[in-house]
PDB file of C-alpha atoms and ligand atoms in Angstrom:
ATOM      1  CA  MET A   1      60.099 162.217 104.090  1.00 80.00           C
ATOM      2  CA  LEU A   2      57.885 158.955 104.368  1.00 81.00           C
ATOM      3  CA  TRP A   3      60.008 156.818 102.031  1.00 86.00           C
ATOM      4  CA  LEU A   4      63.245 157.715 103.931  1.00 87.00           C
ATOM      5  CA  ALA A   5      61.559 156.690 107.101  1.00 87.00           C
ATOM      6  CA  MET A   6      60.460 153.547 105.609  1.00 86.00           C
ATOM      7  CA  THR A   7      63.951 152.848 104.201  1.00 88.00           C
ATOM      8  CA  VAL A   8      65.759 153.362 107.530  1.00 89.00           C
ATOM      9  CA  LEU A   9      63.107 150.859 108.977  1.00 90.00           C
ATOM     10  CA  SER A  10      63.716 148.266 106.532  1.00 87.00           C
ATOM     11  CA  LEU A  11      67.282 148.543 107.187  1.00 89.00           C
ATOM     12  CA  ILE A  12      66.999 148.207 111.029  1.00 90.00           C
ATOM     13  CA  ALA A  13      64.408 145.142 110.576  1.00 89.00           C
ATOM     14  CA  ALA A  14      66.879 143.577 108.043  1.00 87.00           C
ATOM     15  CA  CYS A  15      69.903 144.210 110.544  1.00 89.00           C
ATOM     16  CA  CYS A  16      67.990 142.577 113.399  1.00 89.00           C
ATOM     17  CA  TYR A  17      66.832 139.538 111.111  1.00 89.00           C
ATOM     18  CA  ALA A  18      70.397 139.215 110.108  1.00 90.00           C
ATOM     19  CA  PHE A  19      71.998 139.295 113.484  1.00 90.00           C
ATOM     20  CA  PHE A  20      69.229 137.656 115.604  1.00 91.00           C
ATOM     21  CA  VAL A  21      67.131 135.300 113.520  1.00 93.00           C
ATOM     22  CA  GLU A  22      68.787 133.959 110.468  1.00 93.00           C
ATOM     23  CA  PRO A  23      72.182 132.735 112.321  1.00 95.00           C
ATOM     24  CA  ARG A  24      70.015 130.580 114.267  1.00 95.00           C
ATOM     25  CA  ARG A  25      67.765 129.120 111.385  1.00 96.00           C
ATOM     26  CA  LEU A  26      69.191 125.946 110.700  1.00 98.00           C
ATOM     27  CA  THR A  27      68.193 124.488 107.320  1.00 98.00           C
ATOM     28  CA  PHE A  28      68.813 120.952 105.730  1.00 98.00           C
ATOM     29  CA  ARG A  29      69.545 120.013 102.150  1.00 98.00           C
ATOM     30  CA  THR A  30      70.069 116.947 100.128  1.00 98.00           C
ATOM     31  CA  VAL A  31      72.334 117.082  97.099  1.00 98.00           C
ATOM     32  CA  THR A  32      72.586 114.017  94.858  1.00 97.00           C
ATOM     33  CA  ILE A  33      75.785 113.028  92.762  1.00 97.00           C
ATOM     34  CA  GLU A  34      75.204 110.072  90.205  1.00 96.00           C
ATOM     35  CA  PHE A  35      78.129 108.085  88.490  1.00 94.00           C
ATOM     36  CA  ASP A  36      78.258 106.243  85.444  1.00 88.00           C
ATOM     37  CA  ASP A  37      80.219 103.081  84.505  1.00 74.00           C
ATOM     38  CA  TYR A  38      80.142 101.510  88.330  1.00 80.00           C
ATOM     39  CA  ARG A  39      82.821 104.426  89.175  1.00 88.00           C
ATOM     40  CA  LEU A  40      81.108 104.461  92.449  1.00 91.00           C
ATOM     41  CA  PRO A  41      81.799 100.778  93.903  1.00 89.00           C
ATOM     42  CA  VAL A  42      78.815 100.923  96.141  1.00 91.00           C
ATOM     43  CA  GLU A  43      75.247 101.456  95.170  1.00 91.00           C
ATOM     44  CA  LYS A  44      74.977 104.551  97.297  1.00 93.00           C
ATOM     45  CA  LEU A  45      76.899 106.449 100.073  1.00 96.00           C
ATOM     46  CA  VAL A  46      75.049 108.920 102.256  1.00 97.00           C
ATOM     47  CA  ILE A  47      77.615 111.665 103.668  1.00 98.00           C
ATOM     48  CA  LEU A  48      76.571 114.265 106.124  1.00 98.00           C
ATOM     49  CA  HIS A  49      78.606 117.435 105.308  1.00 98.00           C
ATOM     50  CA  LEU A  50      78.970 120.035 108.085  1.00 98.00           C
ATOM     51  CA  THR A  51      81.652 122.790 108.133  1.00 98.00           C
ATOM     52  CA  ASP A  52      82.414 126.035 109.634  1.00 97.00           C
ATOM     53  CA  LEU A  53      80.838 125.614 113.147  1.00 97.00           C
ATOM     54  CA  HIS A  54      83.013 128.483 114.536  1.00 96.00           C
ATOM     55  CA  PHE A  55      82.176 127.179 118.116  1.00 96.00           C
ATOM     56  CA  GLN A  56      82.821 129.507 121.121  1.00 92.00           C
ATOM     57  CA  ARG A  57      81.870 129.123 124.578  1.00 89.00           C
ATOM     58  CA  ASN A  58      78.100 129.429 125.717  1.00 86.00           C
ATOM     59  CA  GLU A  59      76.619 129.194 122.205  1.00 91.00           C
ATOM     60  CA  SER A  60      73.515 127.350 123.115  1.00 91.00           C
ATOM     61  CA  TYR A  61      71.922 127.733 119.671  1.00 94.00           C
ATOM     62  CA  LYS A  62      74.513 125.746 118.011  1.00 96.00           C
ATOM     63  CA  VAL A  63      73.644 122.855 120.868  1.00 96.00           C
ATOM     64  CA  SER A  64      70.037 123.028 119.687  1.00 96.00           C
ATOM     65  CA  MET A  65      71.216 122.857 115.865  1.00 97.00           C
ATOM     66  CA  PHE A  66      73.058 119.652 116.668  1.00 98.00           C
ATOM     67  CA  GLN A  67      70.332 118.026 118.733  1.00 97.00           C
ATOM     68  CA  ARG A  68      68.603 118.193 115.656  1.00 98.00           C
ATOM     69  CA  ILE A  69      71.380 117.315 113.022  1.00 98.00           C
ATOM     70  CA  ALA A  70      72.307 114.120 115.627  1.00 97.00           C
ATOM     71  CA  ALA A  71      69.021 112.748 114.560  1.00 97.00           C
ATOM     72  CA  LEU A  72      70.207 111.957 110.943  1.00 98.00           C
ATOM     73  CA  THR A  73      71.669 108.875 110.455  1.00 97.00           C
ATOM     74  CA  PRO A  74      74.269 108.937 107.420  1.00 98.00           C
ATOM     75  CA  ASP A  75      76.922 106.449 106.457  1.00 96.00           C
ATOM     76  CA  VAL A  76      79.746 108.818 107.021  1.00 97.00           C
ATOM     77  CA  ALA A  77      79.657 112.480 108.681  1.00 98.00           C
ATOM     78  CA  VAL A  78      82.705 114.524 107.603  1.00 98.00           C
ATOM     79  CA  ILE A  79      83.320 118.459 108.866  1.00 98.00           C
ATOM     80  CA  THR A  80      85.337 120.264 106.759  1.00 98.00           C
ATOM     81  CA  GLY A  81      87.059 122.791 109.217  1.00 97.00           C
ATOM     82  CA  ASP A  82      86.678 126.019 111.215  1.00 97.00           C
ATOM     83  CA  LEU A  83      85.353 123.706 113.825  1.00 98.00           C
ATOM     84  CA  ILE A  84      86.333 126.470 116.519  1.00 96.00           C
ATOM     85  CA  GLU A  85      86.382 130.139 116.360  1.00 93.00           C
ATOM     86  CA  ARG A  86      88.425 130.171 119.896  1.00 91.00           C
ATOM     87  CA  ASP A  87      89.809 127.708 122.219  1.00 92.00           C
ATOM     88  CA  ASP A  88      87.232 128.343 124.808  1.00 93.00           C
ATOM     89  CA  GLY A  89      84.902 126.510 122.130  1.00 95.00           C
ATOM     90  CA  ILE A  90      86.801 123.367 121.886  1.00 97.00           C
ATOM     91  CA  GLN A  91      85.028 121.474 124.785  1.00 97.00           C
ATOM     92  CA  LEU A  92      81.173 122.329 123.577  1.00 97.00           C
ATOM     93  CA  CYS A  93      82.392 121.580 119.940  1.00 98.00           C
ATOM     94  CA  VAL A  94      83.721 118.263 120.641  1.00 98.00           C
ATOM     95  CA  GLU A  95      80.727 117.297 122.991  1.00 97.00           C
ATOM     96  CA  GLN A  96      78.283 118.217 120.027  1.00 98.00           C
ATOM     97  CA  ILE A  97      80.668 116.239 117.472  1.00 98.00           C
ATOM     98  CA  SER A  98      80.422 113.221 119.690  1.00 98.00           C
ATOM     99  CA  ARG A  99      76.750 113.271 119.373  1.00 97.00           C
ATOM    100  CA  LEU A 100      76.844 112.510 115.821  1.00 98.00           C
ATOM    101  CA  GLN A 101      75.670 108.943 114.513  1.00 95.00           C
ATOM    102  CA  ALA A 102      77.379 107.584 111.320  1.00 97.00           C
ATOM    103  CA  GLN A 103      78.133 103.848 110.899  1.00 94.00           C
ATOM    104  CA  LEU A 104      81.345 104.367 108.813  1.00 95.00           C
ATOM    105  CA  GLY A 105      82.917 107.257 111.128  1.00 96.00           C
ATOM    106  CA  ILE A 106      83.063 110.836 111.674  1.00 98.00           C
ATOM    107  CA  TYR A 107      86.108 112.493 109.703  1.00 98.00           C
ATOM    108  CA  CYS A 108      87.273 116.102 110.140  1.00 98.00           C
ATOM    109  CA  VAL A 109      89.866 118.324 108.286  1.00 98.00           C
ATOM    110  CA  LEU A 110      91.156 121.763 109.876  1.00 98.00           C
ATOM    111  CA  GLY A 111      90.311 125.341 108.757  1.00 96.00           C
ATOM    112  CA  ASN A 112      92.006 128.384 109.194  1.00 93.00           C
ATOM    113  CA  HIS A 113      90.091 129.107 112.402  1.00 93.00           C
ATOM    114  CA  ASP A 114      91.190 125.986 114.050  1.00 96.00           C
ATOM    115  CA  HIS A 115      94.673 127.182 113.626  1.00 94.00           C
ATOM    116  CA  PHE A 116      94.302 130.924 114.450  1.00 89.00           C
ATOM    117  CA  ARG A 117      91.680 132.992 116.088  1.00 83.00           C
ATOM    118  CA  SER A 118      89.867 136.139 115.816  1.00 74.00           C
ATOM    119  CA  GLY A 119      90.547 138.897 118.111  1.00 69.00           C
ATOM    120  CA  GLY A 120      87.330 138.802 120.235  1.00 65.00           C
ATOM    121  CA  ASN A 121      86.461 142.548 119.561  1.00 66.00           C
ATOM    122  CA  PHE A 122      83.099 142.373 117.583  1.00 64.00           C
ATOM    123  CA  PHE A 123      83.633 145.390 115.547  1.00 65.00           C
ATOM    124  CA  GLU A 124      87.258 144.834 114.646  1.00 64.00           C
ATOM    125  CA  ASP A 125      86.357 141.301 113.745  1.00 64.00           C
ATOM    126  CA  ILE A 126      83.743 142.761 111.410  1.00 63.00           C
ATOM    127  CA  ILE A 127      86.448 145.041 109.681  1.00 62.00           C
ATOM    128  CA  TYR A 128      88.721 142.344 109.511  1.00 62.00           C
ATOM    129  CA  ALA A 129      86.443 139.843 107.955  1.00 62.00           C
ATOM    130  CA  ALA A 130      85.401 142.714 105.331  1.00 60.00           C
ATOM    131  CA  MET A 131      89.018 142.945 104.391  1.00 58.00           C
ATOM    132  CA  ASN A 132      89.634 139.213 104.098  1.00 57.00           C
ATOM    133  CA  VAL A 133      92.324 139.452 106.670  1.00 53.00           C
ATOM    134  CA  ILE A 134      93.558 135.857 107.776  1.00 55.00           C
ATOM    135  CA  TYR A 135      94.149 135.851 111.564  1.00 53.00           C
ATOM    136  CA  VAL A 136      97.592 133.994 110.587  1.00 52.00           C
ATOM    137  CA  ASP A 137      98.782 137.452 110.021  1.00 55.00           C
ATOM    138  CA  ARG A 138      97.836 138.459 113.652  1.00 59.00           C
ATOM    139  CA  LYS A 139      99.652 135.400 115.413  1.00 65.00           C
ATOM    140  CA  LEU A 140      96.490 134.755 117.631  1.00 83.00           C
ATOM    141  CA  ARG A 141      96.929 130.774 117.650  1.00 89.00           C
ATOM    142  CA  ASN A 142      94.507 128.402 118.889  1.00 92.00           C
ATOM    143  CA  ASP A 143      95.557 125.412 120.513  1.00 94.00           C
ATOM    144  CA  VAL A 144      95.124 123.166 117.561  1.00 95.00           C
ATOM    145  CA  SER A 145      96.789 120.194 119.390  1.00 96.00           C
ATOM    146  CA  ALA A 146      94.249 120.040 121.843  1.00 97.00           C
ATOM    147  CA  LEU A 147      91.347 120.269 119.414  1.00 98.00           C
ATOM    148  CA  VAL A 148      92.547 117.244 117.514  1.00 98.00           C
ATOM    149  CA  ARG A 149      93.452 115.110 120.607  1.00 98.00           C
ATOM    150  CA  GLN A 150      89.820 115.693 122.060  1.00 98.00           C
ATOM    151  CA  LEU A 151      88.020 115.022 118.536  1.00 98.00           C
ATOM    152  CA  GLU A 152      90.121 111.842 118.424  1.00 98.00           C
ATOM    153  CA  ASP A 153      89.276 110.910 122.291  1.00 98.00           C
ATOM    154  CA  VAL A 154      85.604 110.963 121.211  1.00 97.00           C
ATOM    155  CA  GLY A 155      86.372 108.831 118.256  1.00 97.00           C
ATOM    156  CA  ALA A 156      86.397 111.322 115.395  1.00 98.00           C
ATOM    157  CA  ARG A 157      89.169 111.068 113.042  1.00 98.00           C
ATOM    158  CA  VAL A 158      91.372 114.092 112.009  1.00 98.00           C
ATOM    159  CA  LEU A 159      93.118 113.872 108.354  1.00 98.00           C
ATOM    160  CA  ARG A 160      95.928 116.255 108.094  1.00 98.00           C
ATOM    161  CA  ASN A 161      97.476 115.611 104.640  1.00 98.00           C
ATOM    162  CA  GLY A 162      96.624 112.095 105.211  1.00 98.00           C
ATOM    163  CA  ASN A 163      93.842 109.271 104.359  1.00 98.00           C
ATOM    164  CA  THR A 164      91.712 106.540 104.949  1.00 96.00           C
ATOM    165  CA  ARG A 165      89.964 103.810 103.535  1.00 95.00           C
ATOM    166  CA  LEU A 166      86.394 103.784 104.158  1.00 93.00           C
ATOM    167  CA  PRO A 167      85.191 100.434 105.476  1.00 84.00           C
ATOM    168  CA  VAL A 168      82.448 100.033 103.162  1.00 82.00           C
ATOM    169  CA  ALA A 169      81.194  96.248 102.202  1.00 70.00           C
ATOM    170  CA  ALA A 170      82.399  96.226  98.670  1.00 71.00           C
ATOM    171  CA  GLY A 171      84.946  98.136  96.708  1.00 74.00           C
ATOM    172  CA  ASP A 172      87.468 100.863  97.308  1.00 88.00           C
ATOM    173  CA  VAL A 173      86.430 104.346  98.681  1.00 94.00           C
ATOM    174  CA  TRP A 174      88.910 106.634 100.155  1.00 96.00           C
ATOM    175  CA  LEU A 175      88.910 109.736 101.982  1.00 97.00           C
ATOM    176  CA  ILE A 176      91.634 112.142 101.750  1.00 98.00           C
ATOM    177  CA  GLY A 177      91.735 114.884 104.235  1.00 98.00           C
ATOM    178  CA  VAL A 178      94.425 117.833 103.863  1.00 98.00           C
ATOM    179  CA  ASP A 179      95.171 120.732 106.341  1.00 98.00           C
ATOM    180  CA  ASP A 180      94.064 123.980 105.809  1.00 96.00           C
ATOM    181  CA  PRO A 181      94.748 125.344 102.348  1.00 95.00           C
ATOM    182  CA  VAL A 182      94.115 129.089 103.687  1.00 92.00           C
ATOM    183  CA  CYS A 183      96.989 128.956 106.192  1.00 89.00           C
ATOM    184  CA  GLN A 184      98.971 127.013 103.419  1.00 92.00           C
ATOM    185  CA  ASN A 185      99.326 123.796 105.541  1.00 95.00           C
ATOM    186  CA  ASP A 186      97.916 121.611 102.662  1.00 97.00           C
ATOM    187  CA  ASP A 187      99.790 118.935 100.888  1.00 98.00           C
ATOM    188  CA  LEU A 188      97.698 117.125  98.607  1.00 98.00           C
ATOM    189  CA  ARG A 189     100.579 114.858  97.348  1.00 97.00           C
ATOM    190  CA  LYS A 190     101.194 113.676 100.804  1.00 98.00           C
ATOM    191  CA  GLY A 191      97.624 113.241 101.601  1.00 98.00           C
ATOM    192  CA  MET A 192      97.352 110.927  98.598  1.00 97.00           C
ATOM    193  CA  VAL A 193     100.457 108.590  99.475  1.00 97.00           C
ATOM    194  CA  GLY A 194      99.116 104.940  99.428  1.00 96.00           C
ATOM    195  CA  VAL A 195      95.731 105.565  97.962  1.00 96.00           C
ATOM    196  CA  PRO A 196      95.125 103.070  94.735  1.00 93.00           C
ATOM    197  CA  ASP A 197      95.206 104.906  91.255  1.00 90.00           C
ATOM    198  CA  GLY A 198      91.868 103.503  90.558  1.00 89.00           C
ATOM    199  CA  ALA A 199      89.961 104.052  93.870  1.00 94.00           C
ATOM    200  CA  PHE A 200      87.052 106.340  94.308  1.00 95.00           C
ATOM    201  CA  LYS A 201      88.645 109.186  95.957  1.00 97.00           C
ATOM    202  CA  ILE A 202      86.735 111.795  97.990  1.00 98.00           C
ATOM    203  CA  LEU A 203      88.693 114.880  99.371  1.00 98.00           C
ATOM    204  CA  LEU A 204      88.044 117.227 102.386  1.00 98.00           C
ATOM    205  CA  SER A 205      89.501 120.385 102.241  1.00 98.00           C
ATOM    206  CA  HIS A 206      88.477 123.393 104.213  1.00 97.00           C
ATOM    207  CA  SER A 207      88.740 125.990 101.131  1.00 95.00           C
ATOM    208  CA  PRO A 208      87.512 125.022  97.941  1.00 95.00           C
ATOM    209  CA  GLU A 209      90.488 126.738  96.068  1.00 92.00           C
ATOM    210  CA  LEU A 210      92.660 123.651  95.432  1.00 92.00           C
ATOM    211  CA  MET A 211      89.997 122.467  92.811  1.00 93.00           C
ATOM    212  CA  ASP A 212      92.563 122.662  90.047  1.00 93.00           C
ATOM    213  CA  ASP A 213      94.849 120.185  91.757  1.00 96.00           C
ATOM    214  CA  ALA A 214      92.233 117.900  93.117  1.00 97.00           C
ATOM    215  CA  ALA A 215      90.813 117.540  89.414  1.00 96.00           C
ATOM    216  CA  ALA A 216      94.523 116.972  88.075  1.00 96.00           C
ATOM    217  CA  ALA A 217      94.829 114.224  90.860  1.00 96.00           C
ATOM    218  CA  GLY A 218      91.566 112.370  89.649  1.00 96.00           C
ATOM    219  CA  ILE A 219      89.705 113.151  92.971  1.00 98.00           C
ATOM    220  CA  ASP A 220      86.302 112.088  92.130  1.00 97.00           C
ATOM    221  CA  VAL A 221      84.386 114.607  94.577  1.00 98.00           C
ATOM    222  CA  VAL A 222      85.763 117.489  97.069  1.00 98.00           C
ATOM    223  CA  LEU A 223      83.668 118.509  99.965  1.00 98.00           C
ATOM    224  CA  ALA A 224      84.783 122.162 101.179  1.00 97.00           C
ATOM    225  CA  GLY A 225      83.571 124.883 103.078  1.00 97.00           C
ATOM    226  CA  HIS A 226      85.258 128.266 104.283  1.00 95.00           C
ATOM    227  CA  THR A 227      83.065 130.347 101.991  1.00 94.00           C
ATOM    228  CA  HIS A 228      80.041 130.546 104.350  1.00 95.00           C
ATOM    229  CA  GLY A 229      77.943 130.787 101.276  1.00 93.00           C
ATOM    230  CA  GLY A 230      78.723 134.344 101.222  1.00 91.00           C
ATOM    231  CA  GLN A 231      77.000 134.783 104.411  1.00 90.00           C
ATOM    232  CA  ILE A 232      75.458 137.869 103.164  1.00 89.00           C
ATOM    233  CA  ARG A 233      73.276 137.625  99.995  1.00 88.00           C
ATOM    234  CA  VAL A 234      71.647 140.536  97.990  1.00 87.00           C
ATOM    235  CA  PRO A 235      68.274 139.620  96.504  1.00 86.00           C
ATOM    236  CA  PHE A 236      68.401 138.931  92.732  1.00 84.00           C
ATOM    237  CA  PHE A 237      72.355 138.950  92.833  1.00 84.00           C
ATOM    238  CA  GLY A 238      73.498 136.733  95.211  1.00 82.00           C
ATOM    239  CA  ALA A 239      76.826 136.293  97.520  1.00 81.00           C
ATOM    240  CA  LEU A 240      78.973 139.375  97.261  1.00 79.00           C
ATOM    241  CA  ARG A 241      82.307 137.155  97.739  1.00 74.00           C
ATOM    242  CA  THR A 242      83.795 133.771  98.080  1.00 73.00           C
ATOM    243  CA  ARG A 243      86.614 134.755 100.394  1.00 75.00           C
ATOM    244  CA  THR A 244      88.884 132.613  98.337  1.00 77.00           C
ATOM    245  CA  ARG A 245      92.244 133.619  96.814  1.00 73.00           C
ATOM    246  CA  LYS A 246      91.447 131.408  93.533  1.00 71.00           C
ATOM    247  CA  PRO A 247      88.116 131.896  91.790  1.00 70.00           C
ATOM    248  CA  VAL A 248      85.499 129.205  92.294  1.00 73.00           C
ATOM    249  CA  ASP A 249      82.288 128.930  90.178  1.00 75.00           C
ATOM    250  CA  ALA A 250      79.679 129.716  93.156  1.00 82.00           C
ATOM    251  CA  ALA A 251      79.928 130.574  97.051  1.00 88.00           C
ATOM    252  CA  SER A 252      78.153 127.299  97.604  1.00 92.00           C
ATOM    253  CA  GLY A 253      76.358 124.129  96.085  1.00 94.00           C
ATOM    254  CA  LEU A 254      77.386 121.816  93.551  1.00 96.00           C
ATOM    255  CA  SER A 255      79.712 122.408  90.609  1.00 94.00           C
ATOM    256  CA  ARG A 256      82.032 120.178  88.406  1.00 93.00           C
ATOM    257  CA  ARG A 257      85.520 120.638  86.777  1.00 92.00           C
ATOM    258  CA  GLY A 258      85.964 117.869  84.064  1.00 92.00           C
ATOM    259  CA  ALA A 259      85.221 114.657  86.219  1.00 94.00           C
ATOM    260  CA  THR A 260      85.659 116.416  89.519  1.00 97.00           C
ATOM    261  CA  TRP A 261      82.731 117.220  91.349  1.00 97.00           C
ATOM    262  CA  LEU A 262      82.715 120.049  94.301  1.00 96.00           C
ATOM    263  CA  HIS A 263      80.029 120.676  96.973  1.00 97.00           C
ATOM    264  CA  ILE A 264      80.742 123.744  99.106  1.00 96.00           C
ATOM    265  CA  SER A 265      78.624 123.805 101.960  1.00 97.00           C
ATOM    266  CA  PRO A 266      77.573 127.375 103.499  1.00 96.00           C
ATOM    267  CA  GLY A 267      78.095 125.959 107.009  1.00 97.00           C
ATOM    268  CA  LEU A 268      76.638 126.607 110.183  1.00 97.00           C
ATOM    269  CA  GLY A 269      78.487 129.582 111.576  1.00 95.00           C
ATOM    270  CA  GLY A 270      80.995 132.349 111.067  1.00 92.00           C
ATOM    271  CA  SER A 271      83.379 134.703 112.969  1.00 87.00           C
ATOM    272  CA  VAL A 272      81.017 137.205 113.007  1.00 86.00           C
ATOM    273  CA  PRO A 273      77.235 135.576 113.703  1.00 85.00           C
ATOM    274  CA  LEU A 274      75.510 137.551 110.783  1.00 89.00           C
ATOM    275  CA  ARG A 275      73.582 135.865 107.879  1.00 94.00           C
ATOM    276  CA  PHE A 276      71.132 137.116 105.295  1.00 92.00           C
ATOM    277  CA  LEU A 277      69.387 135.057 102.858  1.00 93.00           C
ATOM    278  CA  CYS A 278      72.183 132.360 103.408  1.00 94.00           C
ATOM    279  CA  PRO A 279      70.787 130.422 106.469  1.00 96.00           C
ATOM    280  CA  PRO A 280      73.047 127.812 108.316  1.00 97.00           C
ATOM    281  CA  GLN A 281      72.819 124.431 106.464  1.00 98.00           C
ATOM    282  CA  ALA A 282      73.581 120.760 107.323  1.00 98.00           C
ATOM    283  CA  THR A 283      73.825 119.072 104.091  1.00 98.00           C
ATOM    284  CA  ILE A 284      73.364 115.468 102.747  1.00 98.00           C
ATOM    285  CA  VAL A 285      75.427 114.558  99.911  1.00 98.00           C
ATOM    286  CA  GLU A 286      74.195 111.362  98.358  1.00 98.00           C
ATOM    287  CA  LEU A 287      76.604 109.663  96.113  1.00 97.00           C
ATOM    288  CA  LYS A 288      74.744 107.368  93.778  1.00 95.00           C
ATOM    289  CA  ARG A 289      75.474 104.681  91.011  1.00 91.00           C
ATOM    290  CA  ARG A 290      73.279 105.525  87.910  1.00 87.00           C
ATOM    291  CA  LYS A 291      71.077 102.686  86.932  1.00 76.00           C
ATOM    292  CA  PRO A 292      72.110 101.644  83.443  1.00 70.00           C
ATOM    293  CA  SER A 293      69.382 102.532  80.790  1.00 65.00           C
ATOM    294  CA  GLU A 294      66.668 100.227  79.763  1.00 52.00           C
ATOM    295  CA  ASP A 295      67.371 100.786  75.783  1.00 52.00           C
TER     296      ASP A 295
HETATM  297 FE1  LIG B   1      84.622 129.683 108.532  1.00 68.26          FE
END
């Protein structure tokens, strides 16, 4: 009987932690990718990678997160989609993004939740999330035009199947951004129009599921989110699912397909504010030119 009571108490404690503690426990991580043969035209490029903010109104704990994140001074800041959960989060989201400091600019792509919102019923949202149902099926649209307009009003650039050359002092570094692949709004071919063949290419995509296309297109680095790192991780096992239609190597972290690197961030939020062994993360992705060996 004692073991049953202990098991029940442990489960209650784990649920309380997953609902009330871990979703607020912001972590910082630095990952470094090195490139040979002067492929990277600058010595170093420091990118702040944020994703899956899922802003709704009155989320003061996310404001606290951004107070800490805004102290960072990367070269460039990118946000790979799901900036909002619902329309009522647009203002708070834009206010926080406007606080970011990045010398070369702030760039965003859209995710499925920027286009479509959850129903707002907590238990229904858990069931839909567990079933991996995408809200596009439920026709609950967010005002994506207002989101894009307000982001651009504070100086953030939204790449919707488009690209831009980063204003680095030397060389050609291009950012390409696709609209959300989950809603099938992505068009990588259109996004790459005008990008020189030999340029160093960084692709921003909400979901990592277009990794094969990115590798075929000669992308050097893909930055993605959408998986939330699995959101709930089982001890000694890891993430239960990646939420992608095409398989990816892992729910978060760094991986490589051919010459194309992929970084998936666990992100900051989720439709359902529930995390276990997968805390919110702001990631610094350092791209470095590998020094020639001495011998
Ligand atoms: Fe998300």
